[in-house]
PDB file of C-alpha atoms in Angstrom:
ATOM      1  CA  GLY A 467      24.604  45.138  14.983  1.00 51.00           C
ATOM      2  CA  GLY A 468      26.610  43.298  12.254  1.00 51.00           C
ATOM      3  CA  GLY A 469      25.133  39.879  13.018  1.00 51.00           C
ATOM      4  CA  VAL A 470      21.575  41.159  12.629  1.00 49.00           C
ATOM      5  CA  GLU A 471      22.395  42.667   9.230  1.00 52.00           C
ATOM      6  CA  VAL A 472      23.898  39.363   8.030  1.00 49.00           C
ATOM      7  CA  ALA A 473      20.808  37.455   9.210  1.00 49.00           C
ATOM      8  CA  ARG A 474      18.487  39.915   7.422  1.00 51.00           C
ATOM      9  CA  ALA A 475      20.534  39.714   4.226  1.00 50.00           C
ATOM     10  CA  LYS A 476      20.490  35.918   4.370  1.00 49.00           C
ATOM     11  CA  HIS A 477      16.709  35.803   4.812  1.00 49.00           C
ATOM     12  CA  ALA A 478      16.149  38.393   2.073  1.00 50.00           C
ATOM     13  CA  THR A 479      17.794  36.034  -0.425  1.00 50.00           C
ATOM     14  CA  GLU A 480      15.536  33.129   0.566  1.00 49.00           C
ATOM     15  CA  PRO A 481      12.415  33.578  -1.580  1.00 51.00           C
ATOM     16  CA  TYR A 482      10.040  31.670   0.704  1.00 50.00           C
ATOM     17  CA  PHE A 483      11.178  32.855   4.110  1.00 47.00           C
ATOM     18  CA  LEU A 484       8.232  33.908   6.235  1.00 49.00           C
ATOM     19  CA  GLN A 485       8.527  36.554   8.888  1.00 50.00           C
ATOM     20  CA  PRO A 486       6.587  35.952  12.105  1.00 50.00           C
ATOM     21  CA  MET A 487       3.009  37.153  11.641  1.00 53.00           C
ATOM     22  CA  GLU A 488       0.332  38.281  14.019  1.00 56.00           C
ATOM     23  CA  GLY A 489      -2.726  36.052  14.264  1.00 55.00           C
ATOM     24  CA  VAL A 490      -0.742  32.874  13.658  1.00 55.00           C
ATOM     25  CA  ASP A 491      -0.994  30.059  16.167  1.00 57.00           C
ATOM     26  CA  GLY A 492       1.847  27.839  17.360  1.00 59.00           C
ATOM     27  CA  THR A 493       1.556  25.609  14.277  1.00 69.00           C
ATOM     28  CA  GLY A 494       2.408  28.460  11.903  1.00 78.00           C
ATOM     29  CA  TYR A 495      -0.969  28.536  10.126  1.00 82.00           C
ATOM     30  CA  ARG A 496      -3.483  31.372  10.205  1.00 81.00           C
ATOM     31  CA  ALA A 497      -6.508  29.059  10.054  1.00 86.00           C
ATOM     32  CA  SER A 498      -7.476  26.004  12.058  1.00 90.00           C
ATOM     33  CA  TRP A 499      -7.288  22.518  10.549  1.00 91.00           C
ATOM     34  CA  TRP A 500     -11.072  22.432  10.044  1.00 94.00           C
ATOM     35  CA  THR A 501     -11.138  25.826   8.345  1.00 93.00           C
ATOM     36  CA  GLN A 502      -8.336  24.778   5.997  1.00 92.00           C
ATOM     37  CA  PHE A 503     -10.109  21.497   5.254  1.00 94.00           C
ATOM     38  CA  TYR A 504     -13.431  23.218   4.565  1.00 95.00           C
ATOM     39  CA  CYS A 505     -11.848  25.769   2.230  1.00 93.00           C
ATOM     40  CA  ILE A 506      -9.938  23.126   0.248  1.00 93.00           C
ATOM     41  CA  LEU A 507     -13.005  20.874   0.089  1.00 94.00           C
ATOM     42  CA  TRP A 508     -15.172  23.762  -1.150  1.00 95.00           C
ATOM     43  CA  ARG A 509     -12.624  24.881  -3.752  1.00 93.00           C
ATOM     44  CA  SER A 510     -12.110  21.300  -4.959  1.00 91.00           C
ATOM     45  CA  TRP A 511     -15.843  20.674  -5.143  1.00 93.00           C
ATOM     46  CA  LEU A 512     -16.314  23.838  -7.232  1.00 93.00           C
ATOM     47  CA  SER A 513     -13.484  22.681  -9.483  1.00 89.00           C
ATOM     48  CA  VAL A 514     -15.228  19.328 -10.044  1.00 86.00           C
ATOM     49  CA  LEU A 515     -18.566  21.034 -10.752  1.00 89.00           C
ATOM     50  CA  LYS A 516     -16.922  23.572 -13.057  1.00 90.00           C
ATOM     51  CA  ASP A 517     -15.855  20.889 -15.530  1.00 85.00           C
ATOM     52  CA  PRO A 518     -18.832  18.565 -16.137  1.00 89.00           C
ATOM     53  CA  MET A 519     -17.439  17.569 -19.542  1.00 90.00           C
ATOM     54  CA  LEU A 520     -14.495  15.858 -17.820  1.00 86.00           C
ATOM     55  CA  VAL A 521     -16.918  13.794 -15.726  1.00 88.00           C
ATOM     56  CA  LYS A 522     -18.925  12.834 -18.820  1.00 92.00           C
ATOM     57  CA  VAL A 523     -15.772  11.871 -20.732  1.00 90.00           C
ATOM     58  CA  ARG A 524     -14.503   9.687 -17.871  1.00 89.00           C
ATOM     59  CA  LEU A 525     -17.856   7.937 -17.546  1.00 93.00           C
ATOM     60  CA  LEU A 526     -18.116   7.434 -21.323  1.00 95.00           C
ATOM     61  CA  GLN A 527     -14.541   6.134 -21.471  1.00 92.00           C
ATOM     62  CA  THR A 528     -15.309   3.738 -18.628  1.00 93.00           C
ATOM     63  CA  ALA A 529     -18.470   2.488 -20.348  1.00 96.00           C
ATOM     64  CA  MET A 530     -16.592   1.911 -23.617  1.00 96.00           C
ATOM     65  CA  VAL A 531     -13.712   0.018 -21.971  1.00 93.00           C
ATOM     66  CA  ALA A 532     -16.174  -2.002 -19.892  1.00 95.00           C
ATOM     67  CA  SER A 533     -18.148  -2.907 -23.027  1.00 96.00           C
ATOM     68  CA  LEU A 534     -14.953  -3.927 -24.790  1.00 95.00           C
ATOM     69  CA  ILE A 535     -13.779  -6.149 -21.910  1.00 93.00           C
ATOM     70  CA  GLY A 536     -17.308  -7.515 -21.478  1.00 93.00           C
ATOM     71  CA  SER A 537     -17.543  -8.405 -25.169  1.00 94.00           C
ATOM     72  CA  ILE A 538     -14.117 -10.084 -25.167  1.00 93.00           C
ATOM     73  CA  TYR A 539     -15.018 -12.283 -22.185  1.00 92.00           C
ATOM     74  CA  PHE A 540     -18.754 -12.527 -22.944  1.00 93.00           C
ATOM     75  CA  GLY A 541     -20.706 -15.429 -21.436  1.00 90.00           C
ATOM     76  CA  GLN A 542     -17.998 -17.519 -19.823  1.00 88.00           C
ATOM     77  CA  VAL A 543     -18.934 -21.018 -18.700  1.00 88.00           C
ATOM     78  CA  LEU A 544     -17.441 -22.762 -15.692  1.00 85.00           C
ATOM     79  CA  ASP A 545     -15.153 -25.266 -17.394  1.00 90.00           C
ATOM     80  CA  GLN A 546     -11.347 -25.291 -17.448  1.00 91.00           C
ATOM     81  CA  ASP A 547     -11.059 -22.673 -20.230  1.00 91.00           C
ATOM     82  CA  GLY A 548     -13.843 -20.555 -18.755  1.00 89.00           C
ATOM     83  CA  VAL A 549     -12.175 -20.399 -15.352  1.00 91.00           C
ATOM     84  CA  MET A 550      -8.889 -19.296 -16.949  1.00 93.00           C
ATOM     85  CA  ASN A 551     -10.755 -16.657 -18.973  1.00 92.00           C
ATOM     86  CA  ILE A 552     -12.554 -15.425 -15.854  1.00 91.00           C
ATOM     87  CA  ASN A 553      -9.157 -15.105 -14.123  1.00 92.00           C
ATOM     88  CA  GLY A 554      -7.966 -13.002 -17.063  1.00 91.00           C
ATOM     89  CA  SER A 555     -11.091 -10.858 -16.972  1.00 91.00           C
ATOM     90  CA  LEU A 556     -10.714 -10.284 -13.229  1.00 90.00           C
ATOM     91  CA  PHE A 557      -7.102  -9.242 -13.778  1.00 93.00           C
ATOM     92  CA  LEU A 558      -8.201  -6.693 -16.398  1.00 90.00           C
ATOM     93  CA  PHE A 559     -11.054  -5.677 -14.109  1.00 86.00           C
ATOM     94  CA  LEU A 560      -8.720  -4.840 -11.231  1.00 89.00           C
ATOM     95  CA  THR A 561      -5.924  -3.260 -13.245  1.00 91.00           C
ATOM     96  CA  ASN A 562      -8.355  -1.056 -15.161  1.00 88.00           C
ATOM     97  CA  MET A 563     -10.038   0.186 -11.991  1.00 85.00           C
ATOM     98  CA  THR A 564      -6.726   0.765 -10.249  1.00 86.00           C
ATOM     99  CA  PHE A 565      -4.943   2.567 -13.044  1.00 87.00           C
ATOM    100  CA  GLN A 566      -7.946   4.602 -14.135  1.00 83.00           C
ATOM    101  CA  ASN A 567      -8.134   6.185 -10.684  1.00 78.00           C
ATOM    102  CA  VAL A 568      -4.352   6.507 -10.380  1.00 81.00           C
ATOM    103  CA  PHE A 569      -4.055   8.286 -13.722  1.00 81.00           C
ATOM    104  CA  ALA A 570      -6.951  10.579 -12.842  1.00 76.00           C
ATOM    105  CA  VAL A 571      -5.212  11.595  -9.609  1.00 76.00           C
ATOM    106  CA  ILE A 572      -1.873  12.071 -11.376  1.00 82.00           C
ATOM    107  CA  ASN A 573      -3.517  14.221 -14.029  1.00 78.00           C
ATOM    108  CA  VAL A 574      -5.278  16.459 -11.499  1.00 77.00           C
ATOM    109  CA  PHE A 575      -2.284  16.720  -9.164  1.00 78.00           C
ATOM    110  CA  SER A 576       0.222  17.565 -11.907  1.00 83.00           C
ATOM    111  CA  ALA A 577      -2.103  20.306 -13.186  1.00 84.00           C
ATOM    112  CA  GLU A 578      -2.436  21.807  -9.696  1.00 87.00           C
ATOM    113  CA  LEU A 579       1.159  21.272  -8.551  1.00 89.00           C
ATOM    114  CA  PRO A 580       2.421  24.870  -9.032  1.00 91.00           C
ATOM    115  CA  VAL A 581      -0.529  26.332  -7.108  1.00 89.00           C
ATOM    116  CA  PHE A 582      -0.225  23.664  -4.416  1.00 89.00           C
ATOM    117  CA  LEU A 583       3.488  24.324  -3.894  1.00 90.00           C
ATOM    118  CA  ARG A 584       3.018  28.102  -3.763  1.00 90.00           C
ATOM    119  CA  GLU A 585       0.158  27.876  -1.271  1.00 88.00           C
ATOM    120  CA  LYS A 586       1.934  25.284   0.861  1.00 88.00           C
ATOM    121  CA  ARG A 587       5.084  27.431   1.019  1.00 88.00           C
ATOM    122  CA  SER A 588       2.910  30.348   2.088  1.00 87.00           C
ATOM    123  CA  ARG A 589       1.536  28.086   4.815  1.00 87.00           C
ATOM    124  CA  LEU A 590      -2.066  28.592   3.750  1.00 88.00           C
ATOM    125  CA  TYR A 591      -2.875  24.947   4.444  1.00 88.00           C
ATOM    126  CA  ARG A 592      -1.368  21.637   5.444  1.00 91.00           C
ATOM    127  CA  VAL A 593      -0.720  18.763   3.053  1.00 90.00           C
ATOM    128  CA  ASP A 594      -3.192  16.490   4.848  1.00 92.00           C
ATOM    129  CA  THR A 595      -6.048  18.988   4.526  1.00 93.00           C
ATOM    130  CA  TYR A 596      -5.287  19.382   0.823  1.00 92.00           C
ATOM    131  CA  PHE A 597      -5.191  15.624   0.230  1.00 90.00           C
ATOM    132  CA  LEU A 598      -8.370  14.903   2.198  1.00 93.00           C
ATOM    133  CA  GLY A 599     -10.277  17.817   0.680  1.00 93.00           C
ATOM    134  CA  LYS A 600      -9.344  16.840  -2.892  1.00 90.00           C
ATOM    135  CA  THR A 601     -10.116  13.177  -2.282  1.00 88.00           C
ATOM    136  CA  ILE A 602     -13.513  13.781  -0.688  1.00 93.00           C
ATOM    137  CA  ALA A 603     -14.501  16.289  -3.398  1.00 91.00           C
ATOM    138  CA  GLU A 604     -13.768  13.680  -6.071  1.00 88.00           C
ATOM    139  CA  LEU A 605     -15.288  10.790  -4.106  1.00 90.00           C
ATOM    140  CA  PRO A 606     -18.560  10.754  -6.114  1.00 91.00           C
ATOM    141  CA  LEU A 607     -16.541  10.199  -9.288  1.00 88.00           C
ATOM    142  CA  PHE A 608     -14.338   7.601  -7.583  1.00 87.00           C
ATOM    143  CA  ILE A 609     -17.551   5.723  -6.737  1.00 90.00           C
ATOM    144  CA  ALA A 610     -19.410   6.292 -10.035  1.00 92.00           C
ATOM    145  CA  VAL A 611     -16.613   5.042 -12.311  1.00 92.00           C
ATOM    146  CA  PRO A 612     -16.290   1.573 -10.701  1.00 91.00           C
ATOM    147  CA  PHE A 613     -20.090   1.354 -10.479  1.00 94.00           C
ATOM    148  CA  VAL A 614     -20.451   1.931 -14.252  1.00 95.00           C
ATOM    149  CA  PHE A 615     -17.601  -0.450 -15.072  1.00 94.00           C
ATOM    150  CA  THR A 616     -18.845  -3.241 -12.803  1.00 93.00           C
ATOM    151  CA  SER A 617     -22.475  -2.832 -13.859  1.00 94.00           C
ATOM    152  CA  ILE A 618     -21.524  -3.382 -17.510  1.00 95.00           C
ATOM    153  CA  THR A 619     -18.841  -6.074 -17.253  1.00 94.00           C
ATOM    154  CA  TYR A 620     -20.205  -8.234 -14.417  1.00 93.00           C
ATOM    155  CA  PRO A 621     -23.281  -9.548 -16.241  1.00 93.00           C
ATOM    156  CA  MET A 622     -21.579  -9.633 -19.653  1.00 93.00           C
ATOM    157  CA  ILE A 623     -18.769 -11.893 -18.429  1.00 92.00           C
ATOM    158  CA  GLY A 624     -21.269 -14.101 -16.647  1.00 89.00           C
ATOM    159  CA  LEU A 625     -19.806 -13.828 -13.175  1.00 89.00           C
ATOM    160  CA  LYS A 626     -21.674 -15.421 -10.260  1.00 88.00           C
ATOM    161  CA  ALA A 627     -25.299 -14.284 -10.269  1.00 89.00           C
ATOM    162  CA  GLY A 628     -26.875 -12.583  -7.280  1.00 92.00           C
ATOM    163  CA  VAL A 629     -27.067  -9.113  -5.798  1.00 93.00           C
ATOM    164  CA  THR A 630     -24.794 -10.040  -2.878  1.00 94.00           C
ATOM    165  CA  HIS A 631     -22.043 -11.229  -5.204  1.00 93.00           C
ATOM    166  CA  TYR A 632     -22.418  -8.171  -7.422  1.00 93.00           C
ATOM    167  CA  LEU A 633     -22.216  -5.812  -4.433  1.00 92.00           C
ATOM    168  CA  THR A 634     -19.175  -7.681  -3.104  1.00 92.00           C
ATOM    169  CA  THR A 635     -17.462  -7.202  -6.445  1.00 88.00           C
ATOM    170  CA  LEU A 636     -18.499  -3.569  -6.579  1.00 86.00           C
TER     171      LEU A 636
END
């Protein structure tokens, strides 16, 4: 009897200890992977739709930065200086696209971190379903932002003409 009491007392002091529950499969989750994924995707999609101002601000910010970079490197010609300038513009092109998406993810994740940790500890969903659901819900924005940026800067800088080259860059 004494060992059971010690085990119960130990688990009572652990704030996130879960007792075995009915209806839970061998993985420890109440819902299947697909159900978890669908619920996270739906909640994330509603979150994106709930804040259209954020989408507008990101697209406006992208258009302004693209216009600025396009005006700095406007109309490059293919001589020695032009090639060096195009290299610089491509560097800014790539770093802007990379960091804009990274900072967007960091901003969203840090805002949702307390809820994520609480729900993960409660074993409501797996980390992979959360990541995939959030990423797919924000995929339209992850596609729209580079499209706006590339559509503005590509012709302004004077990069190689042609739809194929534009689409490759995009």
